[in-house]
Short mmCIF file of C-alpha atoms in Angstrom, two decimals:
data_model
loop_
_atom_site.label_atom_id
_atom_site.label_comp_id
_atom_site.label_asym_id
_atom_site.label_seq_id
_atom_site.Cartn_x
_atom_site.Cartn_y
_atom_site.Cartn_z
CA UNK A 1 -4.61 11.63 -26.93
CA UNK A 2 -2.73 13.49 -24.22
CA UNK A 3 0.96 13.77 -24.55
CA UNK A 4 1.72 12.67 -20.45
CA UNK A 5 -0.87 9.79 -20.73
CA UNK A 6 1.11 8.68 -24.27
CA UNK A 7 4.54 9.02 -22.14
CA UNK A 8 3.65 7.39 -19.11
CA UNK A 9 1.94 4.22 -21.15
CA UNK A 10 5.08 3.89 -23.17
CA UNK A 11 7.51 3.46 -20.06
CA UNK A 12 5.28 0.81 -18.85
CA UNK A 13 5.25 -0.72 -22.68
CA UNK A 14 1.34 -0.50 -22.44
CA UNK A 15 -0.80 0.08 -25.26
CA UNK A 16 -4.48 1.24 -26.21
CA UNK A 17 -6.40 -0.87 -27.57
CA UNK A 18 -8.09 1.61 -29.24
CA UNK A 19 -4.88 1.95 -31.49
CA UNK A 20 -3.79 -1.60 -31.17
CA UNK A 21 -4.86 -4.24 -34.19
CA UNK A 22 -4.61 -7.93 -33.26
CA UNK A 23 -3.25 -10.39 -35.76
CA UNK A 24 -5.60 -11.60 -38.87
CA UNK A 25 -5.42 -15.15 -37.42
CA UNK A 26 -5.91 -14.19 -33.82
CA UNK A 27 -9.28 -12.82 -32.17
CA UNK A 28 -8.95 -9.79 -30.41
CA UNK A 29 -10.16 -11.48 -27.01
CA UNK A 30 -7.58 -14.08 -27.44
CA UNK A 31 -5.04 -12.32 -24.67
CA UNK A 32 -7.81 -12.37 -21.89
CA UNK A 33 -7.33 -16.29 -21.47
CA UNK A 34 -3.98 -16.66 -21.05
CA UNK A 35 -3.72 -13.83 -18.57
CA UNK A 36 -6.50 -14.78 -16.48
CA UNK A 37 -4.67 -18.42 -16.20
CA UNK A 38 -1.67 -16.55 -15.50
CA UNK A 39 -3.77 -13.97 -12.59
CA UNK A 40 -5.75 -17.40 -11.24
CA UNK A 41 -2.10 -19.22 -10.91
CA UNK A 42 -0.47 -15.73 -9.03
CA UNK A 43 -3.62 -15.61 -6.86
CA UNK A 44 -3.20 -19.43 -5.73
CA UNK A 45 0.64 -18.69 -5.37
CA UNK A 46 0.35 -15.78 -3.33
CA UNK A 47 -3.06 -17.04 -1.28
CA UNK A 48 -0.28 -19.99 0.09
CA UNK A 49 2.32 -17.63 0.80
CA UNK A 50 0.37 -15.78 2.52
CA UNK A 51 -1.10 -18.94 4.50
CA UNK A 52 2.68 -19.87 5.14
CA UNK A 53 3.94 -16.35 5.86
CA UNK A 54 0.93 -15.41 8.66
CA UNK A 55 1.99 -19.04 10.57
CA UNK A 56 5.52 -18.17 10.36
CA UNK A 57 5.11 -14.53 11.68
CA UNK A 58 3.09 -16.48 15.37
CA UNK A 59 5.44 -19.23 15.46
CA UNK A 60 8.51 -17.30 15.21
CA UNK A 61 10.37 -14.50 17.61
CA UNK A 62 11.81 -14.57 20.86
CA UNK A 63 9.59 -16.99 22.45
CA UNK A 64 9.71 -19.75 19.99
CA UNK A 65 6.48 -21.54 18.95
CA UNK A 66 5.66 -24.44 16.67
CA UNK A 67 3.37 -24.00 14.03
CA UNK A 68 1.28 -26.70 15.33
CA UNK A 69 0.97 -24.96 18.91
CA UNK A 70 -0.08 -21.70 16.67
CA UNK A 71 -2.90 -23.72 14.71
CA UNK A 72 -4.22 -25.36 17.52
CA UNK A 73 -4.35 -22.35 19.57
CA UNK A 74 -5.73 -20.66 16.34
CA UNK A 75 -8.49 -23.37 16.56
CA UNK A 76 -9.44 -23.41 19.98
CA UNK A 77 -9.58 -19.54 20.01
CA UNK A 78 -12.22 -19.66 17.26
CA UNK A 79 -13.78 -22.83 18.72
CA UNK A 80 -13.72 -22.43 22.24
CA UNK A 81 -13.29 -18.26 22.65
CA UNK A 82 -10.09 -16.81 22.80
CA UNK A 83 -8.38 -17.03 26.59
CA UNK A 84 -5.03 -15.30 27.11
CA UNK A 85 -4.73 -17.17 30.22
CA UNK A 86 -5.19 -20.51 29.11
CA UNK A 87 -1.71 -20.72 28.55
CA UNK A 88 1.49 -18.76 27.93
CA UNK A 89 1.63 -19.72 24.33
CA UNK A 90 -2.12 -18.30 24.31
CA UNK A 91 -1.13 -15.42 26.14
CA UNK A 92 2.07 -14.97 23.66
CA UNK A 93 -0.10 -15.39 20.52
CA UNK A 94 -3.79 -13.91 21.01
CA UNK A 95 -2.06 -10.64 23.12
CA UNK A 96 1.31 -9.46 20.94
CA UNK A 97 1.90 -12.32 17.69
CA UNK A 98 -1.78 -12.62 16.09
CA UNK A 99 -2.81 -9.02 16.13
CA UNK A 100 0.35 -8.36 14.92
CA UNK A 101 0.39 -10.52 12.10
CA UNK A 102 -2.86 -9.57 11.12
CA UNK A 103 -2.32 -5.99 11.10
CA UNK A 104 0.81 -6.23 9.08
CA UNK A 105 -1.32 -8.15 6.58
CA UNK A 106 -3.94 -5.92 5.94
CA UNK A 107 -1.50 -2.77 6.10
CA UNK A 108 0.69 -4.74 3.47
CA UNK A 109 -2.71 -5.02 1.38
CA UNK A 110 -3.73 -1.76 1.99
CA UNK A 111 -1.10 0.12 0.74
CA UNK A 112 -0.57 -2.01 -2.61
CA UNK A 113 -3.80 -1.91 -3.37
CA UNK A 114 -3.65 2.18 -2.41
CA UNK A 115 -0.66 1.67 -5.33
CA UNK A 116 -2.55 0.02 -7.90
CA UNK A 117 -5.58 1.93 -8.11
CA UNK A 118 -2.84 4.99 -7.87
CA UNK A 119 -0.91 4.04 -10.78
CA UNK A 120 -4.09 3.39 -12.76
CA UNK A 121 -5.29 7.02 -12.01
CA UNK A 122 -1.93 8.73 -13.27
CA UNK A 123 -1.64 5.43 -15.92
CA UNK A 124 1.68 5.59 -14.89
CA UNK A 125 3.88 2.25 -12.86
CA UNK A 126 5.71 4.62 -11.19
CA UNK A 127 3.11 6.44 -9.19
CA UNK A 128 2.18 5.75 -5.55
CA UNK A 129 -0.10 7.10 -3.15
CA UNK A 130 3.15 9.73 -1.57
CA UNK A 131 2.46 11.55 -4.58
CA UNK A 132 -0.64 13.15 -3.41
CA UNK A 133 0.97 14.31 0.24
CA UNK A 134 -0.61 11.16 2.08
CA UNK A 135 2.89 10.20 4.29
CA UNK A 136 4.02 14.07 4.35
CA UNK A 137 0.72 15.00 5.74
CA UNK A 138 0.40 11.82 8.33
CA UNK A 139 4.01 12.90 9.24
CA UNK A 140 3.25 16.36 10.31
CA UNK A 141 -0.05 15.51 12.30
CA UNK A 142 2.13 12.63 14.18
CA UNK A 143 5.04 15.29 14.87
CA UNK A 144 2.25 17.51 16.37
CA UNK A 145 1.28 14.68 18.85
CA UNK A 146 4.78 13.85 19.99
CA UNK A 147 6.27 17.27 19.90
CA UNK A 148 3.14 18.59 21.80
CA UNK A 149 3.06 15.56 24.19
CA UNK A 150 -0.38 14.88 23.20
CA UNK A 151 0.82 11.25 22.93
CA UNK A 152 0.31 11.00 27.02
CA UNK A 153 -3.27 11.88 26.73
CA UNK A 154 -5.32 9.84 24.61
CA UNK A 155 -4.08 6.46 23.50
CA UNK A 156 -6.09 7.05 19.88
CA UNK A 157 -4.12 10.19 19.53
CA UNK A 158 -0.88 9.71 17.52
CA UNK A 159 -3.36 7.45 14.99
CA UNK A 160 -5.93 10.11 14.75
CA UNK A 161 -3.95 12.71 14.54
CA UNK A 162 -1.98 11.23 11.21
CA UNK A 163 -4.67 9.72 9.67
CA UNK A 164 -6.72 13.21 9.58
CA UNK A 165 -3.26 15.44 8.36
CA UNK A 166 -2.87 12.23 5.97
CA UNK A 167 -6.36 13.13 4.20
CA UNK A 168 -6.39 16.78 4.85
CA UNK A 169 -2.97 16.89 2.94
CA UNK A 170 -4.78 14.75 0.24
CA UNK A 171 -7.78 17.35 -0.19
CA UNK A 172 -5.37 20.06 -0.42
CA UNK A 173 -3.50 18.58 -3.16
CA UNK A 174 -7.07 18.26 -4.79
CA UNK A 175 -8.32 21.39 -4.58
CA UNK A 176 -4.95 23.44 -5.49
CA UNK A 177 -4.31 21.58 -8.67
CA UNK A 178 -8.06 22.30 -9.75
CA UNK A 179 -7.65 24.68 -12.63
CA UNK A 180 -10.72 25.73 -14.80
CA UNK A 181 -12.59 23.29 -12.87
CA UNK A 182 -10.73 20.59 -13.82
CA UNK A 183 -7.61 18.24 -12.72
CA UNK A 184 -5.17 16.74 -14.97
CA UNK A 185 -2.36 14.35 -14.44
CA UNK A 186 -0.01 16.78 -14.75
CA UNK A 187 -0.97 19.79 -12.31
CA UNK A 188 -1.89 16.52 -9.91
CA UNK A 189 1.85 15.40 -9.37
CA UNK A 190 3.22 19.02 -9.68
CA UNK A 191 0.68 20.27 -6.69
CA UNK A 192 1.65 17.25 -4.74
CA UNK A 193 5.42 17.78 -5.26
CA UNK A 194 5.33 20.94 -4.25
CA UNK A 195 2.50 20.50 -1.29
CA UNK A 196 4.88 17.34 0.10
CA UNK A 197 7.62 19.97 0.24
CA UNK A 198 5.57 21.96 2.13
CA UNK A 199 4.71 19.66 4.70
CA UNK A 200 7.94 18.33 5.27
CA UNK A 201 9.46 21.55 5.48
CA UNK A 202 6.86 21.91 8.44
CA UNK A 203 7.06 18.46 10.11
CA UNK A 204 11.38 19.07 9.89
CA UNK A 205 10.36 22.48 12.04
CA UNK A 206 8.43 20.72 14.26
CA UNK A 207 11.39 18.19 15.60
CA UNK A 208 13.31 21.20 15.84
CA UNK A 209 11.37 22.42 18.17
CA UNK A 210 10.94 19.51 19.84
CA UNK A 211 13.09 18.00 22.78
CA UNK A 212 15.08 14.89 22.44
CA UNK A 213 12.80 12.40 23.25
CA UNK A 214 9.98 13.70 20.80
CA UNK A 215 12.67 13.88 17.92
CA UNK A 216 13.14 10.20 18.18
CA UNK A 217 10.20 9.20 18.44
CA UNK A 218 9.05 11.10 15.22
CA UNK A 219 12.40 10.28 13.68
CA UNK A 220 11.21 6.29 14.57
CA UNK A 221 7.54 6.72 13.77
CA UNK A 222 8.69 7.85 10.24
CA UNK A 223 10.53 4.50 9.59
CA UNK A 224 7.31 2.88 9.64
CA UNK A 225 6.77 0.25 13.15
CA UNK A 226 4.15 -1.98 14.17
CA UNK A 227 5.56 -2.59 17.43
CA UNK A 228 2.53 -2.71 19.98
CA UNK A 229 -0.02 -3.99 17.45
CA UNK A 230 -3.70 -4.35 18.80
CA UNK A 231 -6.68 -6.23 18.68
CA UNK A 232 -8.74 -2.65 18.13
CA UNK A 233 -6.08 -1.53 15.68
CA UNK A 234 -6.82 -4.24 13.63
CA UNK A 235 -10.60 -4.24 13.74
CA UNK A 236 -10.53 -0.57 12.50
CA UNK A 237 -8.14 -1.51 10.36
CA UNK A 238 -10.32 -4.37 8.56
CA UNK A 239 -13.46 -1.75 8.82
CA UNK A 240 -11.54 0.41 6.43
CA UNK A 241 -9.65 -1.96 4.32
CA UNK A 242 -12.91 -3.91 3.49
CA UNK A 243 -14.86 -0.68 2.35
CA UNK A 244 -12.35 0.51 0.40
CA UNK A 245 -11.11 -2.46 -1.01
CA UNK A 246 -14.88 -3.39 -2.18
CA UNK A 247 -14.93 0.18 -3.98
CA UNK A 248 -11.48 -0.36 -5.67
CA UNK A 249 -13.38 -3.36 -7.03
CA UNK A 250 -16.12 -1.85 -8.06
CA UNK A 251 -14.18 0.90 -10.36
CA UNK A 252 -11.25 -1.22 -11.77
CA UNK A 253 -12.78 -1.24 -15.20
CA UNK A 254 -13.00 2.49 -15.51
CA UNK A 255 -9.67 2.65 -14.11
CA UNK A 256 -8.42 0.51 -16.94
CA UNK A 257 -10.84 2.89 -19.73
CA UNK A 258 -8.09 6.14 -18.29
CA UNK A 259 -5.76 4.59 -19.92
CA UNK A 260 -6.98 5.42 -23.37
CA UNK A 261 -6.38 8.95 -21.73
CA UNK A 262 -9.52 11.43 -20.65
CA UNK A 263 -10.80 12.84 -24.10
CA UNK A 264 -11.08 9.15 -25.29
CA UNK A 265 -12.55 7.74 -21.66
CA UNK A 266 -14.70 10.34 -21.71
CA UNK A 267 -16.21 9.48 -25.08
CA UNK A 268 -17.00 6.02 -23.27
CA UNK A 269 -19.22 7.58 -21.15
CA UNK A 270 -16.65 7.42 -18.10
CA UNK A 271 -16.90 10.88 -15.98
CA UNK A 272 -13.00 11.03 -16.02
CA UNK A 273 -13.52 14.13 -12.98
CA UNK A 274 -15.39 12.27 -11.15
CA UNK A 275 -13.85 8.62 -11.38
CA UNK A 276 -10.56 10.62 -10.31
CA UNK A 277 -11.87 12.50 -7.39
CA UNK A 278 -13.51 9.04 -6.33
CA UNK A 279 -10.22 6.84 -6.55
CA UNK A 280 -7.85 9.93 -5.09
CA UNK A 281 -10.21 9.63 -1.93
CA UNK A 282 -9.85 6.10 -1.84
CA UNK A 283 -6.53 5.68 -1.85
CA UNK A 284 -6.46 8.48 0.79
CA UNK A 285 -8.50 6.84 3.31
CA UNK A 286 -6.46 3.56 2.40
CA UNK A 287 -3.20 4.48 2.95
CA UNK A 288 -3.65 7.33 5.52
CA UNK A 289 -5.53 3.91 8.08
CA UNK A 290 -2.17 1.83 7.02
CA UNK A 291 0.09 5.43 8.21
CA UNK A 292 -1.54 5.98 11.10
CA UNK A 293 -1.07 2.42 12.68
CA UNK A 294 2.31 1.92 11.46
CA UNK A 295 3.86 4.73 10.24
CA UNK A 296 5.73 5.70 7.06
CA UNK A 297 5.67 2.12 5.10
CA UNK A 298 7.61 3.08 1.15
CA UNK A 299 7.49 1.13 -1.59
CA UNK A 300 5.30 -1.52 -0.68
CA UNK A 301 2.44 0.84 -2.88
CA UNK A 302 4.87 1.17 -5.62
CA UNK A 303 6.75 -2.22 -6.27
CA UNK A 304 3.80 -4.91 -5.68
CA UNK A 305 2.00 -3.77 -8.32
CA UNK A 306 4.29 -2.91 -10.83
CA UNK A 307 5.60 -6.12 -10.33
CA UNK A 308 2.38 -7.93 -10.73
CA UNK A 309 1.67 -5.86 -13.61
CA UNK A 310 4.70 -7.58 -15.56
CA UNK A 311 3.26 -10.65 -14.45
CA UNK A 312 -0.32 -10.82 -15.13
CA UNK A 313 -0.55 -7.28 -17.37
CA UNK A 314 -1.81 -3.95 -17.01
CA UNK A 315 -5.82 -4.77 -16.60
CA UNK A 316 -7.09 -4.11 -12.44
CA UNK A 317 -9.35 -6.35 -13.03
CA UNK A 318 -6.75 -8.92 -11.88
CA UNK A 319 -4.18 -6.44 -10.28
CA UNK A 320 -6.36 -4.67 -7.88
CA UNK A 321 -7.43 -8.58 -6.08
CA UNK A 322 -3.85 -9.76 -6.93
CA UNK A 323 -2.20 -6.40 -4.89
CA UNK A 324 -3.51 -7.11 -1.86
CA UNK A 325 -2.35 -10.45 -1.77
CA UNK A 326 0.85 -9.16 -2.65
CA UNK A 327 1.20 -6.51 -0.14
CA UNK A 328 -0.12 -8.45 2.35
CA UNK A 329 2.57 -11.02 1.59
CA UNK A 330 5.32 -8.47 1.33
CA UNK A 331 5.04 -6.43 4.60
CA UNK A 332 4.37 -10.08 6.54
CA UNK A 333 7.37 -11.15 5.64
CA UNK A 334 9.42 -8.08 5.91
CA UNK A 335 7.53 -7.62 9.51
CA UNK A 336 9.26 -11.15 10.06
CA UNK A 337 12.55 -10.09 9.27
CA UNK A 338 12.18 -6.77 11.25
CA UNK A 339 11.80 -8.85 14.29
CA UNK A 340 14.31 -11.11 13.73
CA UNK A 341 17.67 -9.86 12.19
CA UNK A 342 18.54 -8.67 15.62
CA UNK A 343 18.12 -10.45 18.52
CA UNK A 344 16.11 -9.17 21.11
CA UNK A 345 15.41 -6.10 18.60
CA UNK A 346 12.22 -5.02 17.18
CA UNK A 347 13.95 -2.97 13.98
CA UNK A 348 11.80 -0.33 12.06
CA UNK A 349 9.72 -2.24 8.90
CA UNK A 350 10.22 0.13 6.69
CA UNK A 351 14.07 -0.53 6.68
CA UNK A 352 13.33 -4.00 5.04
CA UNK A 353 10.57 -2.17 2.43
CA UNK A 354 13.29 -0.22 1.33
CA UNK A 355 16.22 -2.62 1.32
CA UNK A 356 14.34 -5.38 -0.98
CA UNK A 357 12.07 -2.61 -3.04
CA UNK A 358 14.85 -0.26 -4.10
CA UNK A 359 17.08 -2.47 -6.03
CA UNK A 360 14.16 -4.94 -7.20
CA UNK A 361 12.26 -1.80 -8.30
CA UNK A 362 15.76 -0.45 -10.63
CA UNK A 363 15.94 -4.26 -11.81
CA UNK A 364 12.17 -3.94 -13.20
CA UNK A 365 12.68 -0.80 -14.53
CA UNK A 366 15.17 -1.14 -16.31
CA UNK A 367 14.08 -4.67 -17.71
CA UNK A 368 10.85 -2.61 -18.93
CA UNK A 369 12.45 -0.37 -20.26
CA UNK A 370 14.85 -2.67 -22.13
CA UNK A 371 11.62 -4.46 -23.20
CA UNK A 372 10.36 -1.06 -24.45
CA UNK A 373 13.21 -0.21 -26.73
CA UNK A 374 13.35 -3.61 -28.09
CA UNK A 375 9.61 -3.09 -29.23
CA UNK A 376 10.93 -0.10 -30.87
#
């Protein structure tokens, strides 16, 4: 088995099965119950506060509304056709609050299900999708638009222009850590340490050479915002999210067979080359739609899903379904806070990512890797 995979399993305190005996009196599918009543009760949990956290991001903000007025102006809008100018708690809600919410949502779920399927890849807790040069590369192709004022000319500009240096970044990280044909683990996260460098180094050059308004608003982008929200943000948005989330589907049991490491999945019949290549561009596409509409997000790719994983355990089949609840839930509620701390200030999202997933993410760690050296 390879060395890395062996490393990276035992700081999550995973283990093959393919090494693993279950007890005499135990069946070896004994484990699958209890964690899928554990996955079924985290879905249900999460599905509500989700519910509760999408009605509390339209009722609250500046102009206060009850979550009654935002149901039944939910309801009539479905029922009756949406019409801004019914009302000015219609206009509030259908123009700036709903498409708002909803985007934050399915960026939340986007980018922790982007973490999931990552982590799975490297069969490592501690990956997420940065490691391939996804945010480096979005951040250089939105420094281009604002340093270049192409901002002013196209309103799908700034969105276009991250998501393509998001996935370009991505391929290149592909392609250089090819060696023999092949790419490992190992020459993966090396390439995309040292391509990330690269493109920061370039997107740093670029606000140099910018003027003081396009520093800030590169400086601003990169804190992640989702600060004029719309309805056709949202739909493309969705589009994306709803292909590749039915794809991560479709692939989280031979995401779960890398974990026995690639000589091993590839005795299973599992094209290890190709089941990598397949997820990398998934998560690519996934997280570089999230970056362009809202900027740099962190952690929300790396803490949901480790943190579900010490819930329900390390099998996607429940973690990839269970992530995007989780994310969704996350970046909703931190989008809630981001509008709210300050009055009459609409504070960068990724502020609050960072402020609750730092510390909880050292808490985790180290609690699994106390739990690893007491298994020792």
């Amino acid at each position: 088995m390879h060395p890395v995979t062996d490393a990276m399993r035992e700081l999550s305190g995973e283990t093959s099965t393919a090494v693993s005996t279950p007890p005499d009196d135990r069946p070896p599918t004994a484990p699958a119950r209890p964690r899928g009543r554990r996955a079924l009760v985290a879905g249900g949990v999460l599905g509500v506060a989700l519910v509760i956290s999408l009605i509390a991001s339209a009722s609250i903000g500046q102009f206060h509304t009850s979550p009654s007025e935002v149901l039944s102006s939910l309801y009539n809008g479905l029922i009756h056709g949406v019409d801004p100018s019914r009302s000015q708690v219609d206009g509030v809600l259908w123009s700036i609050r709903f498409p708002r919410a909803a985007l934050a949502a399915l960026i939340g779920a986007s980018l922790a299900v982007s973490g999931a399927v990552m982590q799975g890849v490297f069969a490592n807790p501690l990956a997420e999708p940065s490691i391939i040069g996804v945010n480096a590369g979005a951040s250089v192709g939105a420094a281009i638009v604002f340093v270049f004022g192409y901002s002013q000319t196209a309103v799908w500009s700034l969105p276009l222009a991250a998501f393509l240096g998001a996935v370009a970044t991505a391929f290149a990280v592909w392609g250089l850590s090819r060696v023999g044909g092949t790419a490992s683990v190992l020459t993966l996260i090396l390439t995309g340490i040292a391509v990330n460098a690269v493109a920061v180094a370039v997107t740093s050059f670029l606000i140099f050479m910018g003027d003081r308004s396009s520093r800030e608003q590169v400086i601003f982008w990169q804190l992640g915002t989702l600060a004029g929200a719309r309805w056709p943000d949202v739909g493309v948005t969705a589009a994306v999210f709803a292909g590749g989330f039915a794809a991560c589907l479709a692939i989280r049991r031979q995401i779960d067979v890398l974990a026995l490491g690639d000589t091993a999945a590839s005795s299973t019949g599992v094209s290890v080359e190709r089941l990598r290549f397949g997820a990398l561009i998934l998560v690519s596409i996934l997280t570089a739609v999230a970056v362009a509409f809202a900027g740099v997000i962190a952690f929300v790719g790396l803490i949901v899903p480790h943190a579900l994983r010490l819930a329900v355990g390390p099998s996607h089949r429940y973690l990839v379904p269970l992530s995007a609840l989780g994310g969704a839930v996350l970046l909703s509620v931190a989008d809630i806070a981001a509008r709210t701390v300050v009055p009459f200030a609409d504070l960068p999202i990724g502020i609050f990512t960072a402020v609750v997933g730092g510390p909880l993410f050292l808490v985790m760690l180290r609690r699994t890797l106390s739990g690893y050296q007491l298994g020792r």
